Amino acid sequence: MREDRELLVSKLSDMGYIKSETVKEAMIKVPREEFMTGETRNFAYLDRPIPLKNGQTISAPHMVAIICEKLGLKKGMKVLEIGTGFGYNAAVVAEIIGCEGHVYTIERIEDLKNNAQENLERTGYSKNVTVILGDGTNGYNEQAPYDRIYATASAPKIPEPLKEQLKIGGRLITPIGYDASQELVCLTRITKDNYRFQNLGGVVFVPMIGEHGWPE
Ligand code: SAM
């Protein structure tokens, strides 16, 4: 499996999705198959989203690479993720920010949250990843503000609580839009009330469902 992982990471580097040594090393280290179940594990090193449970997916590796690169993660950062799934992206981020950093990740489906918790414990990432069951469109005020916030589900617009829970100088990445008309956007908080907006291009994610997202 490690050889398959190295091959995939090398392809993602050649294609320009992986740009930094930190993201490269983390994606070589974190075993994606440990965040999947049953026969789907055989497809862990295809660059594709793969079905998990409850109609949800584990994101494609190139999307994990794009998000991690654009976040500009550094050791010791405090990061909030919306949409844990089975915990793979959170583990890659945890690997990059190191044991002095922390990832808080929110999942709205209890079954997935429990799977993610188990996967993170088994792979040794539960020390610096906390999995929370809830509606991530409200963020997680208990640990705010965050250096970085990212979502792996798409909302109608950037949820206001997420903007408010970002540190000044912090960065937020989320898909917005529905079905095939989604864009990945990046927001940098310049001052308390000023944000710089960047459109990173078209993507396809599952819907972000919740108070500041889509209705159930
Ligand atoms: N981060 C995952 C990974 O590592 O592959 C990807 C998970 S999947 C693409 C998106 C997840 O967002 C789903 O598990 C879904 O249940 C979750 N989700 C959707 N709306 C949410 C919300 N309001 N709060 C928390 N999780 C949400």
Tab-separated table of C-alpha atoms and ligand atoms in Angstrom:
chain	number	residue	atom	x	y	z
A	1	MET	CA	0.000	0.000	0.000
A	2	ARG	CA	2.855	2.421	0.795
A	3	GLU	CA	4.191	2.006	-2.758
A	4	ASP	CA	0.737	2.761	-4.201
A	5	ARG	CA	0.566	5.826	-1.977
A	6	GLU	CA	3.989	7.051	-3.111
A	7	LEU	CA	2.991	6.573	-6.741
A	8	LEU	CA	-0.225	8.551	-6.290
A	9	VAL	CA	1.592	11.347	-4.455
A	10	SER	CA	4.193	11.476	-7.201
A	11	LYS	CA	1.400	11.804	-9.827
A	12	LEU	CA	-0.306	14.557	-7.811
A	13	SER	CA	3.051	16.381	-7.613
A	14	ASP	CA	3.639	16.042	-11.365
A	15	MET	CA	0.141	17.383	-12.014
A	16	GLY	CA	0.863	20.410	-9.818
A	17	TYR	CA	-1.710	19.669	-7.082
A	18	ILE	CA	1.009	18.989	-4.504
A	19	LYS	CA	3.500	21.853	-4.414
A	20	SER	CA	5.167	21.711	-0.986
A	21	GLU	CA	7.294	19.144	0.828
A	22	THR	CA	5.015	19.385	3.884
A	23	VAL	CA	1.870	18.334	1.994
A	24	LYS	CA	3.837	15.698	0.081
A	25	GLU	CA	5.289	14.148	3.236
A	26	ALA	CA	1.914	14.168	5.021
A	27	MET	CA	0.115	12.479	2.115
A	28	ILE	CA	2.845	9.845	1.913
A	29	LYS	CA	2.566	9.203	5.636
A	30	VAL	CA	-1.230	9.042	6.191
A	31	PRO	CA	-2.699	5.664	5.079
A	32	ARG	CA	-5.901	6.582	3.176
A	33	GLU	CA	-7.138	2.970	3.281
A	34	GLU	CA	-7.441	3.231	7.081
A	35	PHE	CA	-10.179	5.835	6.536
A	36	MET	CA	-12.258	3.551	4.290
A	37	THR	CA	-14.142	0.293	4.811
A	38	GLY	CA	-14.486	-3.136	3.212
A	39	GLU	CA	-13.767	-3.499	-0.481
A	40	THR	CA	-13.503	0.243	-1.055
A	41	ARG	CA	-10.031	-0.012	0.554
A	42	ASN	CA	-8.827	-1.580	-2.696
A	43	PHE	CA	-9.477	1.754	-4.412
A	44	ALA	CA	-7.697	3.894	-1.805
A	45	TYR	CA	-4.978	5.012	-4.225
A	46	LEU	CA	-7.169	5.981	-7.133
A	47	ASP	CA	-7.539	9.748	-7.371
A	48	ARG	CA	-11.304	9.606	-6.869
A	49	PRO	CA	-13.904	10.372	-4.247
A	50	ILE	CA	-15.105	7.017	-2.843
A	51	PRO	CA	-18.496	6.309	-1.183
A	52	LEU	CA	-18.423	5.920	2.611
A	53	LYS	CA	-21.853	5.523	4.254
A	54	ASN	CA	-25.121	7.476	4.379
A	55	GLY	CA	-24.562	8.780	0.816
A	56	GLN	CA	-21.345	10.598	1.811
A	57	THR	CA	-17.860	10.319	0.289
A	58	ILE	CA	-14.173	10.474	1.146
A	59	SER	CA	-12.778	13.378	-0.909
A	60	ALA	CA	-10.509	12.680	-3.890
A	61	PRO	CA	-6.789	12.933	-2.987
A	62	HIS	CA	-6.183	15.835	-5.426
A	63	MET	CA	-8.894	17.824	-3.621
A	64	VAL	CA	-7.265	17.128	-0.231
A	65	ALA	CA	-3.958	18.311	-1.739
A	66	ILE	CA	-5.505	21.511	-3.173
A	67	ILE	CA	-7.160	22.393	0.148
A	68	CYS	CA	-4.020	21.685	2.211
A	69	GLU	CA	-1.810	23.699	-0.164
A	70	LYS	CA	-4.188	26.674	-0.303
A	71	LEU	CA	-4.618	26.694	3.479
A	72	GLY	CA	-0.888	27.361	3.893
A	73	LEU	CA	-0.737	25.240	7.046
A	74	LYS	CA	2.063	25.690	9.580
A	75	LYS	CA	3.161	23.806	12.689
A	76	GLY	CA	1.137	24.695	15.772
A	77	MET	CA	-1.950	26.062	14.007
A	78	LYS	CA	-5.500	25.691	15.329
A	79	VAL	CA	-7.738	24.459	12.504
A	80	LEU	CA	-11.497	23.898	12.163
A	81	GLU	CA	-12.865	21.422	9.607
A	82	ILE	CA	-16.554	21.194	8.631
A	83	GLY	CA	-17.448	17.702	7.349
A	84	THR	CA	-15.281	15.011	8.974
A	85	GLY	CA	-16.486	12.065	6.901
A	86	PHE	CA	-14.226	9.184	8.025
A	87	GLY	CA	-11.458	11.576	9.119
A	88	TYR	CA	-8.861	11.326	6.321
A	89	ASN	CA	-8.472	15.023	5.485
A	90	ALA	CA	-8.329	15.866	9.209
A	91	ALA	CA	-5.491	13.324	9.647
A	92	VAL	CA	-3.490	14.868	6.771
A	93	VAL	CA	-3.941	18.347	8.280
A	94	ALA	CA	-2.997	17.010	11.749
A	95	GLU	CA	0.172	15.491	10.287
A	96	ILE	CA	1.153	18.873	8.807
A	97	ILE	CA	0.426	21.064	11.859
A	98	GLY	CA	2.127	18.577	14.196
A	99	CYS	CA	1.460	17.709	17.823
A	100	GLU	CA	1.673	21.367	18.867
A	101	GLY	CA	-1.318	22.158	16.631
A	102	HIS	CA	-4.926	20.956	16.844
A	103	VAL	CA	-7.761	20.119	14.442
A	104	TYR	CA	-11.380	20.460	15.570
A	105	THR	CA	-13.600	18.671	13.065
A	106	ILE	CA	-17.408	18.650	12.984
A	107	GLU	CA	-19.599	15.940	11.439
A	108	ARG	CA	-23.415	16.035	11.422
A	109	ILE	CA	-23.967	12.253	10.956
A	110	GLU	CA	-23.360	10.300	14.164
A	111	ASP	CA	-22.425	7.048	12.433
A	112	LEU	CA	-19.678	8.806	10.435
A	113	LYS	CA	-18.471	10.719	13.479
A	114	ASN	CA	-18.037	7.417	15.367
A	115	ASN	CA	-16.168	5.812	12.450
A	116	ALA	CA	-13.897	8.839	12.156
A	117	GLN	CA	-13.152	8.740	15.875
A	118	GLU	CA	-12.144	5.065	15.657
A	119	ASN	CA	-10.030	5.632	12.533
A	120	LEU	CA	-8.186	8.564	14.089
A	121	GLU	CA	-7.531	6.594	17.292
A	122	ARG	CA	-6.235	3.554	15.382
A	123	THR	CA	-3.886	5.664	13.241
A	124	GLY	CA	-2.601	7.733	16.187
A	125	TYR	CA	-4.139	11.097	15.232
A	126	SER	CA	-6.736	11.362	17.997
A	127	LYS	CA	-4.217	13.233	20.202
A	128	ASN	CA	-4.457	16.343	18.055
A	129	VAL	CA	-7.817	15.837	16.338
A	130	THR	CA	-11.084	16.348	18.223
A	131	VAL	CA	-14.206	15.067	16.450
A	132	ILE	CA	-17.447	16.850	17.310
A	133	LEU	CA	-20.981	15.761	16.434
A	134	GLY	CA	-23.041	18.748	15.312
A	135	ASP	CA	-23.988	21.317	12.715
A	136	GLY	CA	-20.723	22.727	11.388
A	137	THR	CA	-22.465	25.681	9.728
A	138	ASN	CA	-22.436	27.207	13.227
A	139	GLY	CA	-18.698	26.599	13.534
A	140	TYR	CA	-17.355	25.671	16.966
A	141	ASN	CA	-17.293	28.791	19.099
A	142	GLU	CA	-15.850	26.944	22.114
A	143	GLN	CA	-12.348	26.946	20.559
A	144	ALA	CA	-12.568	30.055	18.325
A	145	PRO	CA	-10.761	31.925	16.869
A	146	TYR	CA	-9.029	29.649	14.343
A	147	ASP	CA	-5.921	30.147	12.194
A	148	ARG	CA	-7.554	28.182	9.418
A	149	ILE	CA	-11.085	26.940	8.658
A	150	TYR	CA	-12.056	24.670	5.780
A	151	ALA	CA	-15.177	22.817	4.723
A	152	THR	CA	-15.550	19.657	2.646
A	153	ALA	CA	-19.260	20.192	1.944
A	154	SER	CA	-20.830	23.001	-0.084
A	155	ALA	CA	-23.064	25.735	1.397
A	156	PRO	CA	-25.295	28.276	-0.419
A	157	LYS	CA	-22.914	31.020	0.770
A	158	ILE	CA	-20.086	31.242	3.289
A	159	PRO	CA	-21.721	30.695	6.709
A	160	GLU	CA	-21.392	33.888	8.792
A	161	PRO	CA	-20.350	32.045	12.004
A	162	LEU	CA	-17.319	30.631	10.154
A	163	LYS	CA	-16.250	34.127	9.057
A	164	GLU	CA	-16.640	35.387	12.627
A	165	GLN	CA	-14.599	32.514	14.105
A	166	LEU	CA	-11.564	33.217	11.907
A	167	LYS	CA	-8.508	34.971	13.393
A	168	ILE	CA	-7.427	38.251	11.813
A	169	GLY	CA	-4.880	37.120	9.217
A	170	GLY	CA	-6.610	33.720	9.136
A	171	ARG	CA	-7.809	31.899	6.039
A	172	LEU	CA	-11.053	30.063	5.257
A	173	ILE	CA	-11.622	27.704	2.308
A	174	THR	CA	-15.034	26.320	1.403
A	175	PRO	CA	-17.028	25.238	-1.610
A	176	ILE	CA	-20.182	27.282	-2.242
A	177	GLY	CA	-23.061	26.557	-4.592
A	178	TYR	CA	-25.163	23.543	-5.542
A	179	ASP	CA	-24.577	20.415	-7.646
A	180	ALA	CA	-22.474	21.188	-10.735
A	181	SER	CA	-22.319	24.940	-10.158
A	182	GLN	CA	-20.018	24.996	-7.137
A	183	GLU	CA	-16.883	27.110	-6.667
A	184	LEU	CA	-14.107	26.630	-4.149
A	185	VAL	CA	-13.507	29.987	-2.485
A	186	CYS	CA	-10.820	31.337	-0.182
A	187	LEU	CA	-11.397	34.150	2.287
A	188	THR	CA	-8.585	35.901	4.158
A	189	ARG	CA	-9.571	38.020	7.158
A	190	ILE	CA	-7.656	41.293	6.794
A	191	THR	CA	-9.208	43.221	9.709
A	192	LYS	CA	-12.216	42.599	11.975
A	193	ASP	CA	-14.616	43.645	9.190
A	194	ASN	CA	-12.581	43.214	5.998
A	195	TYR	CA	-12.017	40.003	4.070
A	196	ARG	CA	-10.172	39.358	0.817
A	197	PHE	CA	-12.041	36.967	-1.512
A	198	GLN	CA	-10.473	34.614	-4.051
A	199	ASN	CA	-12.260	32.159	-6.356
A	200	LEU	CA	-10.233	28.949	-6.726
A	201	GLY	CA	-12.401	27.395	-9.454
A	202	GLY	CA	-15.126	24.815	-9.999
A	203	VAL	CA	-15.534	21.757	-7.735
A	204	VAL	CA	-18.129	19.131	-6.766
A	205	PHE	CA	-18.835	18.392	-3.095
A	206	VAL	CA	-21.786	17.001	-1.144
A	207	PRO	CA	-24.164	19.651	0.281
A	208	MET	CA	-23.483	21.328	3.623
A	209	ILE	CA	-26.761	20.835	5.467
A	210	GLY	CA	-27.633	22.960	8.471
A	211	GLU	CA	-28.795	26.246	9.933
A	212	HIS	CA	-26.486	28.346	7.696
A	213	GLY	CA	-26.368	25.759	4.911
A	214	TRP	CA	-28.944	23.898	2.809
A	215	PRO	CA	-32.181	22.626	4.368
A	216	GLU	CA	-32.289	18.898	5.162
B	1	SAM	N1	-13.436	15.485	5.080
B	1	SAM	C1	-13.841	14.224	4.486
B	1	SAM	C2	-12.642	13.432	4.017
B	1	SAM	O1	-11.641	13.501	4.676
B	1	SAM	O2	-12.728	12.726	3.007
B	1	SAM	C3	-14.855	14.431	3.399
B	1	SAM	C4	-16.237	14.241	3.869
B	1	SAM	S1	-17.596	14.377	2.798
B	1	SAM	C5	-17.055	14.985	1.261
B	1	SAM	C6	-18.436	15.779	3.543
B	1	SAM	C7	-19.021	15.526	4.898
B	1	SAM	O3	-19.678	16.729	5.330
B	1	SAM	C8	-20.078	14.439	4.979
B	1	SAM	O4	-19.640	13.441	5.855
B	1	SAM	C9	-21.323	15.151	5.511
B	1	SAM	O5	-22.099	14.373	6.381
B	1	SAM	C10	-20.706	16.343	6.210
B	1	SAM	N2	-21.595	17.500	6.434
B	1	SAM	C11	-22.518	18.042	5.615
B	1	SAM	N3	-23.113	19.105	6.214
B	1	SAM	C12	-22.522	19.241	7.433
B	1	SAM	C13	-22.688	20.140	8.530
B	1	SAM	N4	-23.567	21.140	8.524
B	1	SAM	N5	-21.919	19.969	9.624
B	1	SAM	C14	-21.005	18.957	9.690
B	1	SAM	N6	-20.817	18.069	8.695
B	1	SAM	C15	-21.549	18.216	7.577
